[in-house]
PDB file of C-alpha atoms in Angstrom:
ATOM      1  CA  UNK A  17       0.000   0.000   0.000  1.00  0.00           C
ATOM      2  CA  UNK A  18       1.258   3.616  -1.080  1.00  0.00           C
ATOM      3  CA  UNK A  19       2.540   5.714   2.357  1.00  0.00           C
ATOM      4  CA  UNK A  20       0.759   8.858   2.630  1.00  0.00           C
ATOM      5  CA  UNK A  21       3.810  11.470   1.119  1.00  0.00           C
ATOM      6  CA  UNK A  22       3.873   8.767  -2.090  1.00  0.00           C
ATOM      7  CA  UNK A  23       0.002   8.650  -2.079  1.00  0.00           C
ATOM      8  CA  UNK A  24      -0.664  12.223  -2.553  1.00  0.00           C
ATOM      9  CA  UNK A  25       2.392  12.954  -4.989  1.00  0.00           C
ATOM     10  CA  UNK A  26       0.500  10.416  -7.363  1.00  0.00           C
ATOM     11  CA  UNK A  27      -2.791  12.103  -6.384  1.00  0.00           C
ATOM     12  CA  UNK A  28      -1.060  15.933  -7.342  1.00  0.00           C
ATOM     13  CA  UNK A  29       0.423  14.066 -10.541  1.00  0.00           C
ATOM     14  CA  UNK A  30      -2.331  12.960 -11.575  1.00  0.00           C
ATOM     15  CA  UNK A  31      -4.459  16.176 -10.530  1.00  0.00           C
ATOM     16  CA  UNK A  32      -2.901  18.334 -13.189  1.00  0.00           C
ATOM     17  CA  UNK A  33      -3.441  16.480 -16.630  1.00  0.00           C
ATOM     18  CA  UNK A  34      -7.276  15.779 -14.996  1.00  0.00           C
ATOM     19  CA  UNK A  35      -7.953  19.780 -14.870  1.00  0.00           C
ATOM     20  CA  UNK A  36      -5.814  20.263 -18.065  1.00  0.00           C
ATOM     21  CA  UNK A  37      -8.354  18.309 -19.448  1.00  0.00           C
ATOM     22  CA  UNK A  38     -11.144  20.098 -18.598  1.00  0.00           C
ATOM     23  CA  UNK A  39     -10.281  23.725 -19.230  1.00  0.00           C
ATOM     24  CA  UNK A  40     -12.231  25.097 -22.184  1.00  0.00           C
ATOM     25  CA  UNK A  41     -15.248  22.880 -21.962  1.00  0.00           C
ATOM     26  CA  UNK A  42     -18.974  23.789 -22.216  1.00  0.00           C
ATOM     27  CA  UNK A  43     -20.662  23.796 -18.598  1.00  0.00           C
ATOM     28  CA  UNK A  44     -23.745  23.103 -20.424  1.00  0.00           C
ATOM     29  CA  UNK A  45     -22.496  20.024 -22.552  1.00  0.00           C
ATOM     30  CA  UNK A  46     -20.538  18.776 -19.414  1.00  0.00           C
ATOM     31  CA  UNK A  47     -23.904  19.120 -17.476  1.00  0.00           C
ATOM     32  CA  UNK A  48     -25.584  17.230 -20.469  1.00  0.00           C
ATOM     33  CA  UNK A  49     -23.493  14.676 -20.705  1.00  0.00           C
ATOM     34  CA  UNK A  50     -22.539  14.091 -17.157  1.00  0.00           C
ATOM     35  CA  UNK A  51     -26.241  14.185 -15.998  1.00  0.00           C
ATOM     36  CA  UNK A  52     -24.299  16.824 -12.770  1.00  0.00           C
ATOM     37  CA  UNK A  53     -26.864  19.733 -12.578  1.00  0.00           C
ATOM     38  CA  UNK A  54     -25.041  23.152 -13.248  1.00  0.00           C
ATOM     39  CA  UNK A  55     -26.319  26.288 -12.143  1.00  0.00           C
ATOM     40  CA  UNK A  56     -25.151  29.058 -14.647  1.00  0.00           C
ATOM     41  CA  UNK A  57     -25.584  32.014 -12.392  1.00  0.00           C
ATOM     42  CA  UNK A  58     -23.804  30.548  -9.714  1.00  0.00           C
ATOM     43  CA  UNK A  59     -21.261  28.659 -12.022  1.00  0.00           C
ATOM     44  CA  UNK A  60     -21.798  25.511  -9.873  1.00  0.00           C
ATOM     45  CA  UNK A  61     -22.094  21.986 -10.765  1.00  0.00           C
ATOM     46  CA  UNK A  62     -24.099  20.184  -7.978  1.00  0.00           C
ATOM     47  CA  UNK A  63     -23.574  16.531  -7.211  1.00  0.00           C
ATOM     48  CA  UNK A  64     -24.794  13.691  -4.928  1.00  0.00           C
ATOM     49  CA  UNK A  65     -22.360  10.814  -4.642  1.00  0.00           C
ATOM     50  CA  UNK A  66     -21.924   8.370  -1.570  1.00  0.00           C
ATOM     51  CA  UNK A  67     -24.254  10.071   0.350  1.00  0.00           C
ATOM     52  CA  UNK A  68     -21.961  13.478  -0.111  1.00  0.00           C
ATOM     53  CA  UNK A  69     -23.707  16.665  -1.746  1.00  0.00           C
ATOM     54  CA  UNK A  70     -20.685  18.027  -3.525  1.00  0.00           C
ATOM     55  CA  UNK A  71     -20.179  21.411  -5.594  1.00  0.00           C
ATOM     56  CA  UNK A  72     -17.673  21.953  -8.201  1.00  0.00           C
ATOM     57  CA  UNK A  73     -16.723  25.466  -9.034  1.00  0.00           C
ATOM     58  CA  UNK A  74     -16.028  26.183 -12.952  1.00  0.00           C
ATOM     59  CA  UNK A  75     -14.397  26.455 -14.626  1.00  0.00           C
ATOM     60  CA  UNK A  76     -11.878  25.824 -11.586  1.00  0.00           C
ATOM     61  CA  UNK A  77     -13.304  22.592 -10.566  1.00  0.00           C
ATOM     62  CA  UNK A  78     -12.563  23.242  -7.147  1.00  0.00           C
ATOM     63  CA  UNK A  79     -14.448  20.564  -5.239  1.00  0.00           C
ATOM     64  CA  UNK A  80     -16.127  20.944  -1.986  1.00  0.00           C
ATOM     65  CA  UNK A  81     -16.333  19.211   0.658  1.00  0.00           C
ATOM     66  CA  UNK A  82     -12.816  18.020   0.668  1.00  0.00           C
ATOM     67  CA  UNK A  83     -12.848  14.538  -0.332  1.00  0.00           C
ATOM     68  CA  UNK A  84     -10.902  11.069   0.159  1.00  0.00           C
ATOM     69  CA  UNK A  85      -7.917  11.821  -3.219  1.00  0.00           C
ATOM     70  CA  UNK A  86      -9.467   9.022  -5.239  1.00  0.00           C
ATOM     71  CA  UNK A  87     -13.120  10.048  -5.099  1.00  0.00           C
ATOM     72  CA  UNK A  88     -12.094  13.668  -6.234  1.00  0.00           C
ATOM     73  CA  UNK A  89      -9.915  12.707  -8.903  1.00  0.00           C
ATOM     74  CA  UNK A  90     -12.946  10.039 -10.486  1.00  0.00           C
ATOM     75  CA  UNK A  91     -15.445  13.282 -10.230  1.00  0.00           C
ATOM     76  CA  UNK A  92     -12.674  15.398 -13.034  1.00  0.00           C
ATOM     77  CA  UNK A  93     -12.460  12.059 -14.811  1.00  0.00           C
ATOM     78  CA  UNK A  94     -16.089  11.366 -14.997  1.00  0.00           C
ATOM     79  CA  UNK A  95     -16.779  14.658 -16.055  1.00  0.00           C
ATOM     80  CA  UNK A  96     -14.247  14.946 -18.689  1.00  0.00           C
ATOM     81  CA  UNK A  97     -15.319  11.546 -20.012  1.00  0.00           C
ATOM     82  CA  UNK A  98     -18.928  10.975 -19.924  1.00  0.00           C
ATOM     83  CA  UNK A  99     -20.870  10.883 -23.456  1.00  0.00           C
ATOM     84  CA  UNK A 100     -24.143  10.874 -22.717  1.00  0.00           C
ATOM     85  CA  UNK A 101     -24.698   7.453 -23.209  1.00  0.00           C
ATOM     86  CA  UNK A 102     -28.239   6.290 -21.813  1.00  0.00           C
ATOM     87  CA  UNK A 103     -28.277   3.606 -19.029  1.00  0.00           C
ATOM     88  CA  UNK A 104     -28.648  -0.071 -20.388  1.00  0.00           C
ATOM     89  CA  UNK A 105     -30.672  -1.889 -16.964  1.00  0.00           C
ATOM     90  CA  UNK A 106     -28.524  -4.637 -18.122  1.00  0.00           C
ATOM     91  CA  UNK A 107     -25.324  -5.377 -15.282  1.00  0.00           C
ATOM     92  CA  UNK A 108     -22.491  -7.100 -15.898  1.00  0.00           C
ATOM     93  CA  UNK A 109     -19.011  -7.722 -13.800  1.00  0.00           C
ATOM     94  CA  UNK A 110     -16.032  -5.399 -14.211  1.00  0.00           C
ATOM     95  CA  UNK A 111     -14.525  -7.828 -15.904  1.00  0.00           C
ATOM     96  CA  UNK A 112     -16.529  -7.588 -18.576  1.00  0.00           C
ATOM     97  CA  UNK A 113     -15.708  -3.979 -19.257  1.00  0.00           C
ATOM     98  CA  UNK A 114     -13.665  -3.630 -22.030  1.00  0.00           C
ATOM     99  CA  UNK A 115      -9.810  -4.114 -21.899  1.00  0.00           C
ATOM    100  CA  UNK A 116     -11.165  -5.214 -18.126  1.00  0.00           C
ATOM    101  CA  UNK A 117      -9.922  -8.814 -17.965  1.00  0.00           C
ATOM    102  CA  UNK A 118      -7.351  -8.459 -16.449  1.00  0.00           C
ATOM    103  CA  UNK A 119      -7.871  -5.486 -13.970  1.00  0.00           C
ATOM    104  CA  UNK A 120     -11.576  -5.642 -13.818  1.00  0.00           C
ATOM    105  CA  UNK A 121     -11.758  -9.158 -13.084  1.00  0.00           C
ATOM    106  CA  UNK A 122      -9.186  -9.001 -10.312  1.00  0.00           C
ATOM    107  CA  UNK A 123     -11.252  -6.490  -8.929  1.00  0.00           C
ATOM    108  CA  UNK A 124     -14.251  -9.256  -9.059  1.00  0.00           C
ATOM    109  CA  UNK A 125     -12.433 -11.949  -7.343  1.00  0.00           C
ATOM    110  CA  UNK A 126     -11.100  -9.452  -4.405  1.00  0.00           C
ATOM    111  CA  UNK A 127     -14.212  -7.883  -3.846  1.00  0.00           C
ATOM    112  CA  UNK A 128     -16.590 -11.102  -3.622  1.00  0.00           C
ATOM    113  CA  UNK A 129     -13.511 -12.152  -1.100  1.00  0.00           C
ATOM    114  CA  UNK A 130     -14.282  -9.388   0.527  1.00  0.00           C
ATOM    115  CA  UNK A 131     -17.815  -8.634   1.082  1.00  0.00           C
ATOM    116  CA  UNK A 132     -18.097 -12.735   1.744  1.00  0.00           C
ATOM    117  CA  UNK A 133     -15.611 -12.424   4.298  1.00  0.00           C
ATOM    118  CA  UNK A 134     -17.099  -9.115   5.921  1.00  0.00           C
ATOM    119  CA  UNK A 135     -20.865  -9.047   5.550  1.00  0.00           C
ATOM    120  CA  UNK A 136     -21.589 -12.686   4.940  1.00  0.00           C
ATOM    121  CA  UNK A 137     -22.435 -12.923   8.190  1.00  0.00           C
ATOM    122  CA  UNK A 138     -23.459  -9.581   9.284  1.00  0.00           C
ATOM    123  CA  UNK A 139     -26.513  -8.198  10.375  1.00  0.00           C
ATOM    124  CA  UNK A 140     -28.699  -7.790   7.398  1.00  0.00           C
ATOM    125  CA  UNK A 141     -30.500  -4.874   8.742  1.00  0.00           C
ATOM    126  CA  UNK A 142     -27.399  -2.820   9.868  1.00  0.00           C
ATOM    127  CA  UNK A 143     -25.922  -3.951   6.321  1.00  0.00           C
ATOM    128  CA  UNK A 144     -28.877  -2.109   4.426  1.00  0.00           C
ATOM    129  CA  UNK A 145     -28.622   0.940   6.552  1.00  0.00           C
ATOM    130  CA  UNK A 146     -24.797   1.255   6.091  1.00  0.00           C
ATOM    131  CA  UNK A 147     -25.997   0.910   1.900  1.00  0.00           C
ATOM    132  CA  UNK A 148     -28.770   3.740   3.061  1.00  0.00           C
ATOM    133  CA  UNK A 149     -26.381   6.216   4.366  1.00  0.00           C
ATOM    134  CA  UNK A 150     -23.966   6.017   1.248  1.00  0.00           C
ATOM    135  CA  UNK A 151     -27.027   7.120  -0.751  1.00  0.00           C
ATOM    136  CA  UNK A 152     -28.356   3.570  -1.897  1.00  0.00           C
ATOM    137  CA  UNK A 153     -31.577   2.470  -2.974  1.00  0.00           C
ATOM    138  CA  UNK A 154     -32.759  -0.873  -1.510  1.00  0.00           C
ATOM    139  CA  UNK A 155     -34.633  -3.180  -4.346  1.00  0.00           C
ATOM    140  CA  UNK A 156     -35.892  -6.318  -5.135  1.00  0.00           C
ATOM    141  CA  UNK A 157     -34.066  -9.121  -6.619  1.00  0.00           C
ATOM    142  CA  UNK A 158     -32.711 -12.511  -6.441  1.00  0.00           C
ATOM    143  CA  UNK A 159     -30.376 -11.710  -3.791  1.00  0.00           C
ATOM    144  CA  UNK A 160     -31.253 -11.224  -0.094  1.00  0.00           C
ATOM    145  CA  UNK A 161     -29.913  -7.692  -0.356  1.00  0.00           C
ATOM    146  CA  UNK A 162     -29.776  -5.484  -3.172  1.00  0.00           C
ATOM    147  CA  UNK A 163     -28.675  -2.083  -3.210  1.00  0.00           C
ATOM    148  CA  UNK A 164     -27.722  -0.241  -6.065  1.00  0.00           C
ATOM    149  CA  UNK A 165     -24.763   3.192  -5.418  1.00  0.00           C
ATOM    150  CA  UNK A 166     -25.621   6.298  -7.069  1.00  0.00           C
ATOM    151  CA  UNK A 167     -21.224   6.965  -7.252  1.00  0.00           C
ATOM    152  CA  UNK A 168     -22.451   9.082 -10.290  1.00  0.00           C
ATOM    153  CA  UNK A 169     -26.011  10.129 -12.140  1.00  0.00           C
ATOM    154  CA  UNK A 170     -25.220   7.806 -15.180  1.00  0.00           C
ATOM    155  CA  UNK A 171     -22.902   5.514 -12.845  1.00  0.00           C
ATOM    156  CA  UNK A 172     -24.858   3.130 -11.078  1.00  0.00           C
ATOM    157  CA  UNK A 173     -22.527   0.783  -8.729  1.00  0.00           C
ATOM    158  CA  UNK A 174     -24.922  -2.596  -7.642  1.00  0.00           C
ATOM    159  CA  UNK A 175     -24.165  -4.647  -4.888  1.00  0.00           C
ATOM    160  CA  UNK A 176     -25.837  -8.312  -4.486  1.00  0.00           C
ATOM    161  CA  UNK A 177     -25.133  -9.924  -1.357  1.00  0.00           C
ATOM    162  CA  UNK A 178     -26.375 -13.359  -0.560  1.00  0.00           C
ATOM    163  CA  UNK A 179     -25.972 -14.008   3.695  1.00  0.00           C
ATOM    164  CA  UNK A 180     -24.608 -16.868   4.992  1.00  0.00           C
ATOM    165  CA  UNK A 181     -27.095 -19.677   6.170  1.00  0.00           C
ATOM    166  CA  UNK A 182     -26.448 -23.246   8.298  1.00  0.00           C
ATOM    167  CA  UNK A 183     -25.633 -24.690   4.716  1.00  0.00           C
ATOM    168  CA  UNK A 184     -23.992 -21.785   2.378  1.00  0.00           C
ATOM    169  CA  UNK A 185     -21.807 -19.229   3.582  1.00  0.00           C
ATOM    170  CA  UNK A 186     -22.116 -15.934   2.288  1.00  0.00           C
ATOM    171  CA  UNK A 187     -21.436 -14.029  -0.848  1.00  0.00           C
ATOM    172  CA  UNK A 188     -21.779 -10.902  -3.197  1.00  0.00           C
ATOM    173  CA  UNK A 189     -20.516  -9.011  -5.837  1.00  0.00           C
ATOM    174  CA  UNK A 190     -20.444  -5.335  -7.440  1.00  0.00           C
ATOM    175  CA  UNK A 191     -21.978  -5.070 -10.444  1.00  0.00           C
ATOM    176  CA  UNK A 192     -22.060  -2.269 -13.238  1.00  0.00           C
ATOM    177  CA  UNK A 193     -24.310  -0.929 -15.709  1.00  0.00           C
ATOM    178  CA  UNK A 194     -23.257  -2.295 -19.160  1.00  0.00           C
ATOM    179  CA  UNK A 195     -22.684   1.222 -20.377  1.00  0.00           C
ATOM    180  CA  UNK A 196     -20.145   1.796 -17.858  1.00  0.00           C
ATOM    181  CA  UNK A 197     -17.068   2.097 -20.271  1.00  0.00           C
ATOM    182  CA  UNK A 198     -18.681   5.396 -21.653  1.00  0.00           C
ATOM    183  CA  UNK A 199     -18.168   7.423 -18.693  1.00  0.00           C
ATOM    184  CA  UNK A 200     -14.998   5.705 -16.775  1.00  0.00           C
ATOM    185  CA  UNK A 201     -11.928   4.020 -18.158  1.00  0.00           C
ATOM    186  CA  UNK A 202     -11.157   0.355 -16.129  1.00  0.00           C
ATOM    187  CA  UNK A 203      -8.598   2.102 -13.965  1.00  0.00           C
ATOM    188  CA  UNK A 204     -10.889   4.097 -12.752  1.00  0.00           C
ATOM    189  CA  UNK A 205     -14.191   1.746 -12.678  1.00  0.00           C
ATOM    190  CA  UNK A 206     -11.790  -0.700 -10.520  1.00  0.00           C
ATOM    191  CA  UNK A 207     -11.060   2.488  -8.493  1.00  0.00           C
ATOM    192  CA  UNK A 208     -15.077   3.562  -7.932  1.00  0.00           C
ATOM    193  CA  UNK A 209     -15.882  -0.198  -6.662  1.00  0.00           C
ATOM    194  CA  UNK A 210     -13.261   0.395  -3.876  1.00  0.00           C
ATOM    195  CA  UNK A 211     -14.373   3.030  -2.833  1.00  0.00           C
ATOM    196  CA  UNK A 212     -17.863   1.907  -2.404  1.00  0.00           C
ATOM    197  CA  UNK A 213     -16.687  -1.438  -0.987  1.00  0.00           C
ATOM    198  CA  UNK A 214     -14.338   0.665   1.787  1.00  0.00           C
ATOM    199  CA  UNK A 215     -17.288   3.345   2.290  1.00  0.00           C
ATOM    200  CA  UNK A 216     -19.616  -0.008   3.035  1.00  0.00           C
ATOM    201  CA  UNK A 217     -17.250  -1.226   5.648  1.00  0.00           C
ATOM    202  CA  UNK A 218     -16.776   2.413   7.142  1.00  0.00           C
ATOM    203  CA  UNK A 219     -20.329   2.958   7.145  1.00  0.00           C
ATOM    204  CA  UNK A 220     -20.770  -0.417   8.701  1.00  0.00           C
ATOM    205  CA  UNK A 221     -18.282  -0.283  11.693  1.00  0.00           C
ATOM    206  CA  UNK A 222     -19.513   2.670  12.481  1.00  0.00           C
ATOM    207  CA  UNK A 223     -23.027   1.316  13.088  1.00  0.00           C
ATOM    208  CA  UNK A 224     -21.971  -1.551  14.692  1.00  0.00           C
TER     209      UNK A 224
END
């Protein structure tokens, strides 16, 4: 794991070409495409994500509150990437993104490790209420629990977790929307599941 100096010189490095990105665009195409409402008087872009209601000055794109490095960085990257693309309804694994074998489906095996090894077994209420205060919405499916992350207004994260029983131990996986590669690159989809699976188990402990 990165140390803290080494962590933010790759945030900083990684900062600049983000914003360099960015300078010169349209509010109102970013807010098209992005699905972010903008305010033009105010020259605010206003954004729900993980349970945080965010602004982002432009065309600085300063972002407040101040955010965990990672989350702040995938907010300049969504922006500056997202087409427009409609949602599918249809998931699929990050490995299935494109180019996402390799990354994307190490992400899959580490995070059904993880949320079989931490919520397998966990309170099913408290579970949904830790989803709840990231900004989930609870639904029905085949799973026992079903949530789906609003990370971004045409990035969907969905979590199915099945809880352990006398027979079956526990398991789950993140899911995306199969339009997913039009408004994140793999990097940074691999990047968005860990944050919701480490916001989870924040949210979690905390209720616990």
């Amino acid at each position: 794991m990165m140390d803290i100096m080494s962590q933010n010189r790759a945030f900083e490095e990684m900062l600049k070409p983000a914003l360099a990105r960015l300078q010169g665009k349209d509010a109102r195409v970013l807010a098209e495409n992005t699905g972010i409402e903008y305010d033009k008087n105010q020259q605010i872009f206003f954004l729900e994500s993980l349970g945080e209601k965010i602004q982002i000055l432009y065309p600085q794109y300063e972002i407040t509150p101040k955010l965990n490095d990672w989350h702040h960085l995938l907010i300049l990257h969504y922006i500056d990437m997202a087409d427009g693309t409609p949602l599918s309804g249809q998931l699929m694994t990050f490995g299935e993104l494109p180019g996402g074998m390799v990354r994307g489906g190490g992400f899959d095996r580490q995070s059904e490790r993880t949320l079989s090894l931490q919520f397998g077994n966990c309170s099913p209420d408290l579970v949904q209420k830790a989803c709840e205060a990231l900004g989930a919405e609870i639904f029905a499916s085949n799973a026992d629990l079903s949530a789906v992350f609003h990370l971004f207004p045409f990035y969907p994260i969905t979590l199915k977790l099945w809880f352990a029983d006398e027979e079956i131990p526990g398991s789950g996986k993140l899911l995306l929307d199969r339009s997913a590669s039009h408004f994140l690159s793999v990097e940074d989809a691999v990047t968005a599941g860990s944050l919701v699976l480490e916001g989870l188990l924040k949210k979690y402990k905390e209720l616990c």
